[in-house]
């Protein structure tokens, strides 16, 4: 048994209960007690292992609902979406070998753990390599491939099915596999139908980029005569087991389809902003009753896996464009980053309550950035967590009942080795993929002016 004691416990339950002198007890992979320190201690027997969380907040781990393993941070800072895909991402993921996928995934997962992310919804290639990195680092991972029509030389549905058969349910269920569709511009109607049939056959879910850019909407209208979400709906791809990433340019009709099918949306505002694709109507999606979680997308796009940054930016960008300072408050943001993301994946995490899976993080309040903090004031505390915190404030991370970082020390993998191996891997992949640094591309006037 594991006891996290002497903490402020932020439960994220329906009543937003916070226990200011609280504790959480964990037995195996489940939370068995949450409440005041005295009550939880009375519940615990047999000399538990104790994590003293003094001057800390214990809260549910964050869920990164749209995630790609990544290796090329800082290489394509100025490229718009389609060019970043065609001139960087696709060449890299076509060239990368499983061994380097494993290195990239270990780097990406460790960074997320350091930032308090306990679940990633990762779309990338070579599922077995991703699964071994997830198993080793201790993160909870939902994995899918980058499936597209054959001529694009990415993944096939057969690859994704093979990944499902070998890795779904691994690490005592901590690893799951879903069907991943890259996006509609690389898909035929037949592929989309086959993808939804495969997901249904496997009893699995779907992860898809959907309605990310105006260009994608135009492409869909030209090729199919309908908007992306309408096409996805007709092909059976929408539903409660589908996470649709981005959804920046949904029409009212598309919002209705998302709502009526119970489709889950991953909102990725930092990625959308950095790639210059727009600002999603996320308030309208929430008002329609659609479940919306948050994702960072990839460190190749946004340079950091810190979901606290995404939380804060989600609110700031809506307030800026709508000129309204009362949009997306701290409790909305914390819900999106925890329980909404968990619900989107059908997981039993995201809330600290008896019987839930034990994905728990400790935030260090002993910091100038969280000062002042009025004792016993929940809303003040929420403000710090949503608007002042960054991943660097995370002190301890427990996933599936297992401590994977304690007092900022990673317990599962050697961090120095992971960094050294990722550096080597990127140099190797760059050479093989032949992709240039963005400044070299943009310094060439004929290149710079391309659409
Ligand atoms: Zn993405």
Short mmCIF file of C-alpha atoms and ligand atoms in Angstrom, two decimals:
data_model
loop_
_atom_site.label_atom_id
_atom_site.label_comp_id
_atom_site.label_asym_id
_atom_site.label_seq_id
_atom_site.Cartn_x
_atom_site.Cartn_y
_atom_site.Cartn_z
CA UNK A 1 0.00 0.00 0.00
CA UNK A 2 1.12 3.54 -0.82
CA UNK A 3 0.12 6.58 1.25
CA UNK A 4 0.58 10.11 -0.12
CA UNK A 5 0.20 12.20 2.98
CA UNK A 6 0.29 15.76 4.39
CA UNK A 7 -0.95 17.32 1.18
CA UNK A 8 -3.64 19.53 -0.25
CA UNK A 9 -5.72 17.02 -2.20
CA UNK A 10 -7.44 18.38 -5.31
CA UNK A 11 -9.91 15.64 -6.21
CA UNK A 12 -11.43 17.07 -9.44
CA UNK A 13 -14.65 15.22 -8.49
CA UNK A 14 -18.10 16.56 -9.42
CA UNK A 15 -18.22 18.76 -6.30
CA UNK A 16 -14.64 19.95 -6.77
CA UNK A 17 -13.79 18.80 -3.24
CA UNK A 18 -10.38 19.88 -1.97
CA UNK A 19 -8.95 18.42 1.26
CA UNK A 20 -6.57 21.01 2.66
CA UNK A 21 -5.07 18.61 5.21
CA UNK A 22 -5.45 15.55 3.07
CA UNK A 23 -4.07 12.24 1.93
CA UNK A 24 -4.56 9.57 -0.74
CA UNK A 25 -4.11 5.85 -0.16
CA UNK A 26 -3.35 3.49 -3.03
CA UNK A 27 -3.48 -0.29 -3.07
CA UNK A 28 -2.07 -1.91 -6.22
CA UNK A 29 -3.26 0.12 -9.19
CA UNK A 30 -6.33 1.62 -7.45
CA UNK A 31 -7.05 4.49 -5.09
CA UNK A 32 -8.61 3.07 -1.92
CA UNK A 33 -9.11 6.22 0.16
CA UNK A 34 -9.15 9.99 -0.36
CA UNK A 35 -9.92 12.54 2.32
CA UNK A 36 -8.55 14.21 5.39
CA UNK A 37 -5.19 12.92 6.49
CA UNK A 38 -6.62 11.51 9.72
CA UNK A 39 -9.45 9.67 7.95
CA UNK A 40 -7.19 8.18 5.29
CA UNK A 41 -4.56 7.10 7.82
CA UNK A 42 -7.25 5.34 9.84
CA UNK A 43 -8.13 3.40 6.68
CA UNK A 44 -4.56 2.27 6.05
CA UNK A 45 -2.97 -0.73 7.71
CA UNK A 46 0.23 -2.77 7.43
CA UNK A 47 2.84 0.02 7.43
CA UNK A 48 2.36 1.51 3.96
CA UNK A 49 5.09 3.08 1.90
CA UNK A 50 4.67 6.83 2.57
CA UNK A 51 5.29 9.72 0.22
CA UNK A 52 5.36 12.87 2.31
CA UNK A 53 3.76 15.53 0.11
CA UNK A 54 4.19 18.40 2.52
CA UNK A 55 3.76 21.81 0.86
CA UNK A 56 2.41 19.98 -2.15
CA UNK A 57 -0.84 19.55 -4.04
CA UNK A 58 -1.92 16.04 -4.91
CA UNK A 59 -4.10 15.95 -8.01
CA UNK A 60 -5.02 13.60 -10.87
CA UNK A 61 -2.33 13.16 -13.51
CA UNK A 62 -2.84 15.14 -16.72
CA UNK A 63 -4.08 13.50 -19.92
CA UNK A 64 -2.44 14.60 -23.18
CA UNK A 65 -5.27 13.77 -25.56
CA UNK A 66 -3.46 14.43 -28.81
CA UNK A 67 0.20 13.49 -28.81
CA UNK A 68 2.87 12.38 -31.23
CA UNK A 69 6.16 10.88 -30.21
CA UNK A 70 8.71 13.37 -31.55
CA UNK A 71 12.40 13.77 -32.18
CA UNK A 72 12.78 17.00 -34.21
CA UNK A 73 12.16 19.73 -31.66
CA UNK A 74 13.15 23.19 -32.90
CA UNK A 75 13.75 22.16 -36.51
CA UNK A 76 10.70 23.59 -38.30
CA UNK A 77 9.64 26.58 -36.25
CA UNK A 78 8.44 28.69 -39.19
CA UNK A 79 6.82 26.24 -41.58
CA UNK A 80 3.04 26.29 -42.10
CA UNK A 81 1.08 23.06 -41.55
CA UNK A 82 1.12 21.44 -44.97
CA UNK A 83 4.76 22.24 -45.62
CA UNK A 84 5.78 21.06 -42.16
CA UNK A 85 4.14 17.74 -43.02
CA UNK A 86 5.43 17.40 -46.58
CA UNK A 87 8.95 18.73 -46.02
CA UNK A 88 9.63 17.47 -42.51
CA UNK A 89 7.22 15.15 -40.74
CA UNK A 90 6.43 12.67 -43.49
CA UNK A 91 10.07 12.33 -44.65
CA UNK A 92 11.16 11.81 -41.03
CA UNK A 93 8.52 9.24 -40.10
CA UNK A 94 9.12 7.38 -43.37
CA UNK A 95 12.85 7.20 -42.63
CA UNK A 96 12.79 6.40 -38.92
CA UNK A 97 13.61 2.84 -37.87
CA UNK A 98 11.99 1.09 -34.89
CA UNK A 99 15.10 1.48 -32.73
CA UNK A 100 15.03 5.25 -33.16
CA UNK A 101 11.24 5.32 -32.64
CA UNK A 102 11.90 3.73 -29.28
CA UNK A 103 14.49 6.42 -28.47
CA UNK A 104 12.14 9.19 -29.58
CA UNK A 105 9.29 7.72 -27.55
CA UNK A 106 11.39 7.38 -24.42
CA UNK A 107 12.40 11.05 -24.76
CA UNK A 108 8.81 12.14 -25.37
CA UNK A 109 7.28 10.05 -22.58
CA UNK A 110 9.90 11.07 -20.02
CA UNK A 111 9.35 14.74 -20.81
CA UNK A 112 5.62 14.25 -20.33
CA UNK A 113 6.07 12.44 -17.03
CA UNK A 114 8.29 15.28 -15.80
CA UNK A 115 5.44 17.66 -16.68
CA UNK A 116 2.82 15.66 -14.77
CA UNK A 117 1.26 13.92 -17.79
CA UNK A 118 0.28 10.37 -16.88
CA UNK A 119 -1.58 9.41 -20.10
CA UNK A 120 -0.68 10.08 -23.71
CA UNK A 121 -2.86 9.43 -26.77
CA UNK A 122 0.07 8.85 -29.12
CA UNK A 123 -0.23 8.57 -32.92
CA UNK A 124 3.07 7.50 -34.46
CA UNK A 125 4.73 4.64 -36.32
CA UNK A 126 6.04 1.22 -35.17
CA UNK A 127 3.62 0.44 -32.35
CA UNK A 128 5.82 -2.28 -30.83
CA UNK A 129 8.65 0.21 -30.34
CA UNK A 130 6.25 2.73 -28.80
CA UNK A 131 4.80 0.06 -26.52
CA UNK A 132 8.21 -0.99 -25.25
CA UNK A 133 9.06 2.65 -24.46
CA UNK A 134 5.73 3.08 -22.66
CA UNK A 135 6.26 -0.13 -20.73
CA UNK A 136 9.75 0.91 -19.70
CA UNK A 137 9.05 4.54 -18.77
CA UNK A 138 5.83 3.65 -16.91
CA UNK A 139 3.48 6.02 -18.73
CA UNK A 140 -0.11 5.10 -19.61
CA UNK A 141 -0.32 5.10 -23.40
CA UNK A 142 -2.99 4.75 -26.05
CA UNK A 143 -1.13 4.08 -29.28
CA UNK A 144 -2.19 4.30 -32.91
CA UNK A 145 -0.52 4.36 -36.31
CA UNK A 146 -0.31 7.06 -38.98
CA UNK A 147 -2.56 5.28 -41.49
CA UNK A 148 -2.99 6.71 -44.99
CA UNK A 149 -3.64 5.47 -48.53
CA UNK A 150 -0.86 3.22 -49.86
CA UNK A 151 0.73 5.74 -52.24
CA UNK A 152 1.79 7.90 -49.29
CA UNK A 153 4.07 5.18 -47.90
CA UNK A 154 3.02 5.66 -44.29
CA UNK A 155 1.15 3.01 -42.24
CA UNK A 156 -1.55 0.64 -43.43
CA UNK A 157 -4.55 -0.70 -41.54
CA UNK A 158 -2.75 -4.05 -41.52
CA UNK A 159 0.18 -2.43 -39.68
CA UNK A 160 -2.21 -0.92 -37.15
CA UNK A 161 -4.02 -4.25 -36.69
CA UNK A 162 -0.70 -6.05 -36.15
CA UNK A 163 0.19 -3.43 -33.53
CA UNK A 164 -3.15 -4.03 -31.83
CA UNK A 165 -2.65 -7.78 -31.77
CA UNK A 166 0.81 -7.56 -30.26
CA UNK A 167 0.54 -4.60 -27.85
CA UNK A 168 -3.09 -3.96 -26.87
CA UNK A 169 -3.50 -4.65 -23.16
CA UNK A 170 0.26 -4.86 -22.49
CA UNK A 171 1.76 -3.76 -19.16
CA UNK A 172 -1.32 -4.96 -17.23
CA UNK A 173 -3.61 -2.93 -19.46
CA UNK A 174 -1.60 0.30 -19.20
CA UNK A 175 -1.00 0.16 -22.96
CA UNK A 176 -3.89 0.15 -25.45
CA UNK A 177 -3.97 0.33 -29.22
CA UNK A 178 -6.46 2.18 -31.40
CA UNK A 179 -6.83 2.74 -35.12
CA UNK A 180 -5.12 5.95 -36.25
CA UNK A 181 -6.01 7.88 -39.41
CA UNK A 182 -3.54 10.60 -40.40
CA UNK A 183 -6.09 12.90 -42.02
CA UNK A 184 -8.57 13.12 -44.86
CA UNK A 185 -6.24 14.67 -47.47
CA UNK A 186 -4.29 11.36 -47.46
CA UNK A 187 -7.36 9.12 -47.31
CA UNK A 188 -9.85 7.65 -49.76
CA UNK A 189 -13.46 6.96 -48.79
CA UNK A 190 -12.67 3.24 -48.95
CA UNK A 191 -9.84 3.58 -46.43
CA UNK A 192 -12.06 5.54 -44.03
CA UNK A 193 -14.81 2.88 -44.21
CA UNK A 194 -12.24 0.13 -43.68
CA UNK A 195 -10.76 1.98 -40.70
CA UNK A 196 -14.09 2.26 -38.93
CA UNK A 197 -14.85 -1.41 -39.69
CA UNK A 198 -11.46 -2.45 -38.28
CA UNK A 199 -11.96 -0.41 -35.10
CA UNK A 200 -15.37 -2.04 -34.63
CA UNK A 201 -13.98 -5.54 -35.28
CA UNK A 202 -11.19 -5.03 -32.78
CA UNK A 203 -13.50 -3.41 -30.22
CA UNK A 204 -11.08 -0.51 -30.27
CA UNK A 205 -11.31 3.23 -30.84
CA UNK A 206 -10.15 5.73 -33.44
CA UNK A 207 -7.67 8.61 -33.32
CA UNK A 208 -7.89 11.02 -36.26
CA UNK A 209 -6.77 14.52 -37.22
CA UNK A 210 -10.00 16.18 -38.33
CA UNK A 211 -10.80 19.65 -39.64
CA UNK A 212 -7.45 21.12 -38.66
CA UNK A 213 -7.08 23.78 -41.34
CA UNK A 214 -8.98 25.75 -43.96
CA UNK A 215 -6.89 23.90 -46.56
CA UNK A 216 -8.15 20.56 -45.23
CA UNK A 217 -11.77 21.75 -45.45
CA UNK A 218 -11.21 22.93 -49.04
CA UNK A 219 -9.55 19.64 -49.95
CA UNK A 220 -12.53 17.74 -48.55
CA UNK A 221 -15.06 19.91 -50.38
CA UNK A 222 -13.17 19.46 -53.65
CA UNK A 223 -12.59 15.72 -53.40
CA UNK A 224 -15.74 14.60 -51.60
CA UNK A 225 -18.19 17.49 -51.94
CA UNK A 226 -18.61 17.61 -48.17
CA UNK A 227 -16.83 18.99 -45.13
CA UNK A 228 -14.37 16.72 -43.24
CA UNK A 229 -16.65 15.87 -40.31
CA UNK A 230 -19.52 15.04 -42.68
CA UNK A 231 -17.25 12.63 -44.55
CA UNK A 232 -15.99 11.08 -41.30
CA UNK A 233 -19.59 10.66 -40.13
CA UNK A 234 -20.70 8.96 -43.35
CA UNK A 235 -17.76 6.57 -43.10
CA UNK A 236 -18.74 5.57 -39.56
CA UNK A 237 -15.70 7.14 -37.96
CA UNK A 238 -17.48 9.31 -35.39
CA UNK A 239 -18.64 8.05 -32.00
CA UNK A 240 -17.76 7.95 -28.29
CA UNK A 241 -14.67 5.82 -28.99
CA UNK A 242 -13.23 8.35 -31.41
CA UNK A 243 -10.88 11.17 -30.49
CA UNK A 244 -10.95 13.83 -33.22
CA UNK A 245 -7.91 16.08 -32.92
CA UNK A 246 -8.03 19.82 -33.68
CA UNK A 247 -11.56 20.49 -35.07
CA UNK A 248 -10.55 24.11 -35.67
CA UNK A 249 -13.00 24.98 -38.45
CA UNK A 250 -16.19 23.08 -37.58
CA UNK A 251 -19.40 24.42 -39.11
CA UNK A 252 -22.63 24.38 -37.08
CA UNK A 253 -23.62 21.20 -38.94
CA UNK A 254 -20.31 19.58 -38.01
CA UNK A 255 -20.73 20.59 -34.37
CA UNK A 256 -24.14 18.89 -34.46
CA UNK A 257 -22.60 15.69 -35.84
CA UNK A 258 -19.91 15.69 -33.15
CA UNK A 259 -22.53 16.19 -30.44
CA UNK A 260 -25.06 13.66 -31.78
CA UNK A 261 -22.43 10.93 -32.14
CA UNK A 262 -20.76 11.62 -28.78
CA UNK A 263 -17.38 12.11 -30.47
CA UNK A 264 -14.52 13.33 -28.26
CA UNK A 265 -12.52 16.39 -29.26
CA UNK A 266 -8.88 17.05 -28.47
CA UNK A 267 -8.34 20.81 -28.50
CA UNK A 268 -4.70 21.72 -29.24
CA UNK A 269 -4.56 25.52 -29.12
CA UNK A 270 -0.78 26.00 -28.91
CA UNK A 271 -0.22 23.79 -31.95
CA UNK A 272 -3.00 25.53 -33.90
CA UNK A 273 -1.52 28.93 -33.06
CA UNK A 274 2.09 28.09 -33.84
CA UNK A 275 1.20 26.51 -37.18
CA UNK A 276 -1.01 29.49 -37.99
CA UNK A 277 -4.16 27.44 -38.67
CA UNK A 278 -6.61 29.38 -36.52
CA UNK A 279 -8.49 29.39 -33.22
CA UNK A 280 -11.06 26.65 -32.63
CA UNK A 281 -14.63 27.48 -31.56
CA UNK A 282 -14.01 25.51 -28.40
CA UNK A 283 -16.55 27.41 -26.31
CA UNK A 284 -19.28 26.48 -28.80
CA UNK A 285 -18.21 22.83 -28.67
CA UNK A 286 -18.41 22.82 -24.88
CA UNK A 287 -21.74 24.60 -24.93
CA UNK A 288 -23.09 21.99 -27.34
CA UNK A 289 -22.22 19.36 -24.74
CA UNK A 290 -19.22 17.86 -26.54
CA UNK A 291 -16.49 16.49 -24.28
CA UNK A 292 -13.28 18.45 -24.96
CA UNK A 293 -9.84 17.53 -23.65
CA UNK A 294 -6.43 19.07 -24.34
CA UNK A 295 -3.37 18.00 -26.28
CA UNK A 296 0.03 19.51 -27.05
CA UNK A 297 0.26 17.68 -30.43
CA UNK A 298 4.05 17.33 -30.78
CA UNK A 299 7.25 18.93 -29.59
CA UNK A 300 8.24 19.26 -33.25
CA UNK A 301 5.31 21.66 -33.54
CA UNK A 302 5.18 23.41 -30.17
CA UNK A 303 8.65 22.69 -28.72
CA UNK A 304 7.44 21.52 -25.30
CA UNK A 305 5.33 18.68 -23.97
CA UNK A 306 4.20 20.83 -21.05
CA UNK A 307 0.41 20.51 -20.85
CA UNK A 308 0.22 23.28 -18.22
CA UNK A 309 1.23 25.64 -21.03
CA UNK A 310 -1.60 24.30 -23.22
CA UNK A 311 -4.08 24.76 -20.36
CA UNK A 312 -3.18 28.40 -19.87
CA UNK A 313 -2.97 29.22 -23.56
CA UNK A 314 -6.37 27.61 -24.24
CA UNK A 315 -7.94 30.28 -22.09
CA UNK A 316 -5.73 33.19 -23.13
CA UNK A 317 -6.30 32.81 -26.85
CA UNK A 318 -10.09 32.64 -26.49
CA UNK A 319 -10.07 35.72 -24.26
CA UNK A 320 -7.85 37.59 -26.71
CA UNK A 321 -9.84 36.91 -29.86
CA UNK A 322 -13.25 37.32 -28.18
CA UNK A 323 -12.16 40.29 -26.07
CA UNK A 324 -13.73 38.75 -22.96
CA UNK A 325 -11.75 38.14 -19.75
CA UNK A 326 -14.37 35.82 -18.30
CA UNK A 327 -13.87 32.85 -20.61
CA UNK A 328 -12.45 29.42 -19.66
CA UNK A 329 -11.66 29.82 -15.99
CA UNK A 330 -9.23 27.80 -13.91
CA UNK A 331 -11.67 25.01 -13.02
CA UNK A 332 -12.67 24.58 -16.70
CA UNK A 333 -9.02 24.28 -17.68
CA UNK A 334 -8.17 21.81 -14.93
CA UNK A 335 -11.17 19.66 -15.89
CA UNK A 336 -10.18 19.66 -19.56
CA UNK A 337 -6.62 18.58 -18.73
CA UNK A 338 -7.64 15.78 -16.34
CA UNK A 339 -11.12 14.23 -16.22
CA UNK A 340 -12.27 15.28 -19.70
CA UNK A 341 -9.19 13.75 -21.32
CA UNK A 342 -9.62 10.59 -19.29
CA UNK A 343 -13.32 10.33 -20.17
CA UNK A 344 -12.47 10.86 -23.84
CA UNK A 345 -10.36 7.69 -23.74
CA UNK A 346 -12.86 5.73 -21.65
CA UNK A 347 -10.36 5.58 -18.80
CA UNK A 348 -10.99 5.30 -15.08
CA UNK A 349 -8.54 8.09 -14.17
CA UNK A 350 -8.71 11.89 -14.04
CA UNK A 351 -10.48 12.09 -10.66
CA UNK A 352 -9.13 11.24 -7.20
CA UNK A 353 -11.79 9.00 -5.66
CA UNK A 354 -12.02 5.58 -4.08
CA UNK A 355 -11.95 2.88 -6.76
CA UNK A 356 -10.34 5.02 -9.48
CA UNK A 357 -7.07 4.06 -11.15
CA UNK A 358 -4.11 5.54 -9.29
CA UNK A 359 -2.63 8.10 -11.71
CA UNK A 360 -1.63 10.82 -9.28
CA UNK A 361 0.81 13.73 -9.33
CA UNK A 362 2.25 15.99 -6.66
CA UNK A 363 2.82 19.67 -7.45
CA UNK A 364 5.40 21.52 -5.38
CA UNK A 365 3.83 24.64 -3.85
CA UNK A 366 7.09 25.67 -2.23
CA UNK A 367 7.78 28.21 -4.94
CA UNK A 368 7.70 31.98 -5.36
CA UNK A 369 5.32 31.49 -8.28
CA UNK A 370 2.63 30.04 -6.00
CA UNK A 371 2.98 32.76 -3.40
CA UNK A 372 0.82 34.14 -1.87
CA UNK A 373 -1.64 31.33 -1.30
CA UNK A 374 -4.47 32.01 1.12
CA UNK A 375 -4.96 28.91 3.29
CA UNK A 376 -8.17 27.02 2.64
CA UNK A 377 -9.08 28.98 -0.51
CA UNK A 378 -9.83 26.53 -3.32
CA UNK A 379 -10.30 29.09 -6.08
CA UNK A 380 -6.99 30.77 -5.29
CA UNK A 381 -5.29 27.40 -5.46
CA UNK A 382 -7.01 26.55 -8.78
CA UNK A 383 -5.81 29.86 -10.20
CA UNK A 384 -2.21 28.96 -9.38
CA UNK A 385 -2.57 25.48 -10.88
CA UNK A 386 -4.17 26.67 -14.12
CA UNK A 387 -2.45 30.00 -14.74
CA UNK A 388 0.85 30.04 -12.80
CA UNK A 389 2.04 26.43 -12.83
CA UNK A 390 4.34 24.86 -15.37
CA UNK A 391 5.55 21.30 -15.72
CA UNK A 392 8.61 22.23 -13.67
CA UNK A 393 6.42 22.41 -10.57
CA UNK A 394 5.72 18.67 -10.71
CA UNK A 395 7.55 16.88 -7.91
CA UNK A 396 6.22 13.33 -7.91
CA UNK A 397 4.31 11.16 -10.39
CA UNK A 398 2.51 7.88 -9.71
CA UNK A 399 1.04 5.93 -12.64
CA UNK A 400 -1.09 2.80 -12.21
CA UNK A 401 -0.10 2.86 -8.54
CA UNK A 402 3.64 2.85 -9.30
CA UNK A 403 5.87 5.84 -8.48
CA UNK A 404 7.71 6.73 -11.70
CA UNK A 405 9.14 10.04 -10.47
CA UNK A 406 9.75 10.96 -6.86
CA UNK A 407 11.13 14.29 -5.64
CA UNK A 408 11.92 15.08 -9.31
CA UNK A 409 14.03 11.95 -9.73
CA UNK A 410 12.92 9.69 -12.58
CA UNK A 411 12.79 6.14 -11.28
CA UNK A 412 12.23 4.04 -14.38
CA UNK A 413 14.78 5.12 -16.99
CA UNK A 414 18.19 6.82 -16.97
CA UNK A 415 17.42 10.36 -18.15
CA UNK A 416 20.98 11.17 -19.26
CA UNK A 417 21.08 8.05 -21.39
CA UNK A 418 17.69 8.88 -22.94
CA UNK A 419 18.90 12.37 -23.91
CA UNK A 420 22.18 11.11 -25.36
CA UNK A 421 20.42 8.40 -27.38
CA UNK A 422 17.79 10.83 -28.69
CA UNK A 423 20.50 13.22 -29.86
CA UNK A 424 22.24 10.42 -31.75
CA UNK A 425 18.96 9.21 -33.20
CA UNK A 426 17.98 12.63 -34.55
CA UNK A 427 21.28 13.07 -36.35
CA UNK A 428 20.86 9.62 -37.89
CA UNK A 429 17.25 10.24 -38.94
CA UNK A 430 18.07 13.69 -40.40
CA UNK A 431 20.75 12.14 -42.56
CA UNK A 432 18.46 9.39 -43.78
CA UNK A 433 15.41 11.61 -44.34
CA UNK A 434 17.44 14.42 -45.93
CA UNK A 435 15.38 17.21 -44.36
CA UNK A 436 16.89 20.68 -44.10
CA UNK A 437 16.72 23.07 -41.16
CA UNK A 438 13.84 25.50 -41.59
CA UNK A 439 16.07 28.57 -41.76
CA UNK A 440 17.90 27.04 -44.73
CA UNK A 441 14.59 26.43 -46.47
CA UNK A 442 13.22 29.88 -45.76
CA UNK A 443 16.44 31.66 -46.76
CA UNK A 444 15.82 30.57 -50.34
CA UNK A 445 13.36 33.10 -51.86
CA UNK A 446 11.79 30.61 -54.28
CA UNK A 447 11.14 28.27 -51.37
CA UNK A 448 9.94 30.94 -49.02
CA UNK A 449 7.12 32.11 -51.29
CA UNK A 450 5.66 28.66 -51.88
CA UNK A 451 2.14 28.20 -50.54
ZN1 LIG B 1 -1.30 15.84 -34.55
#
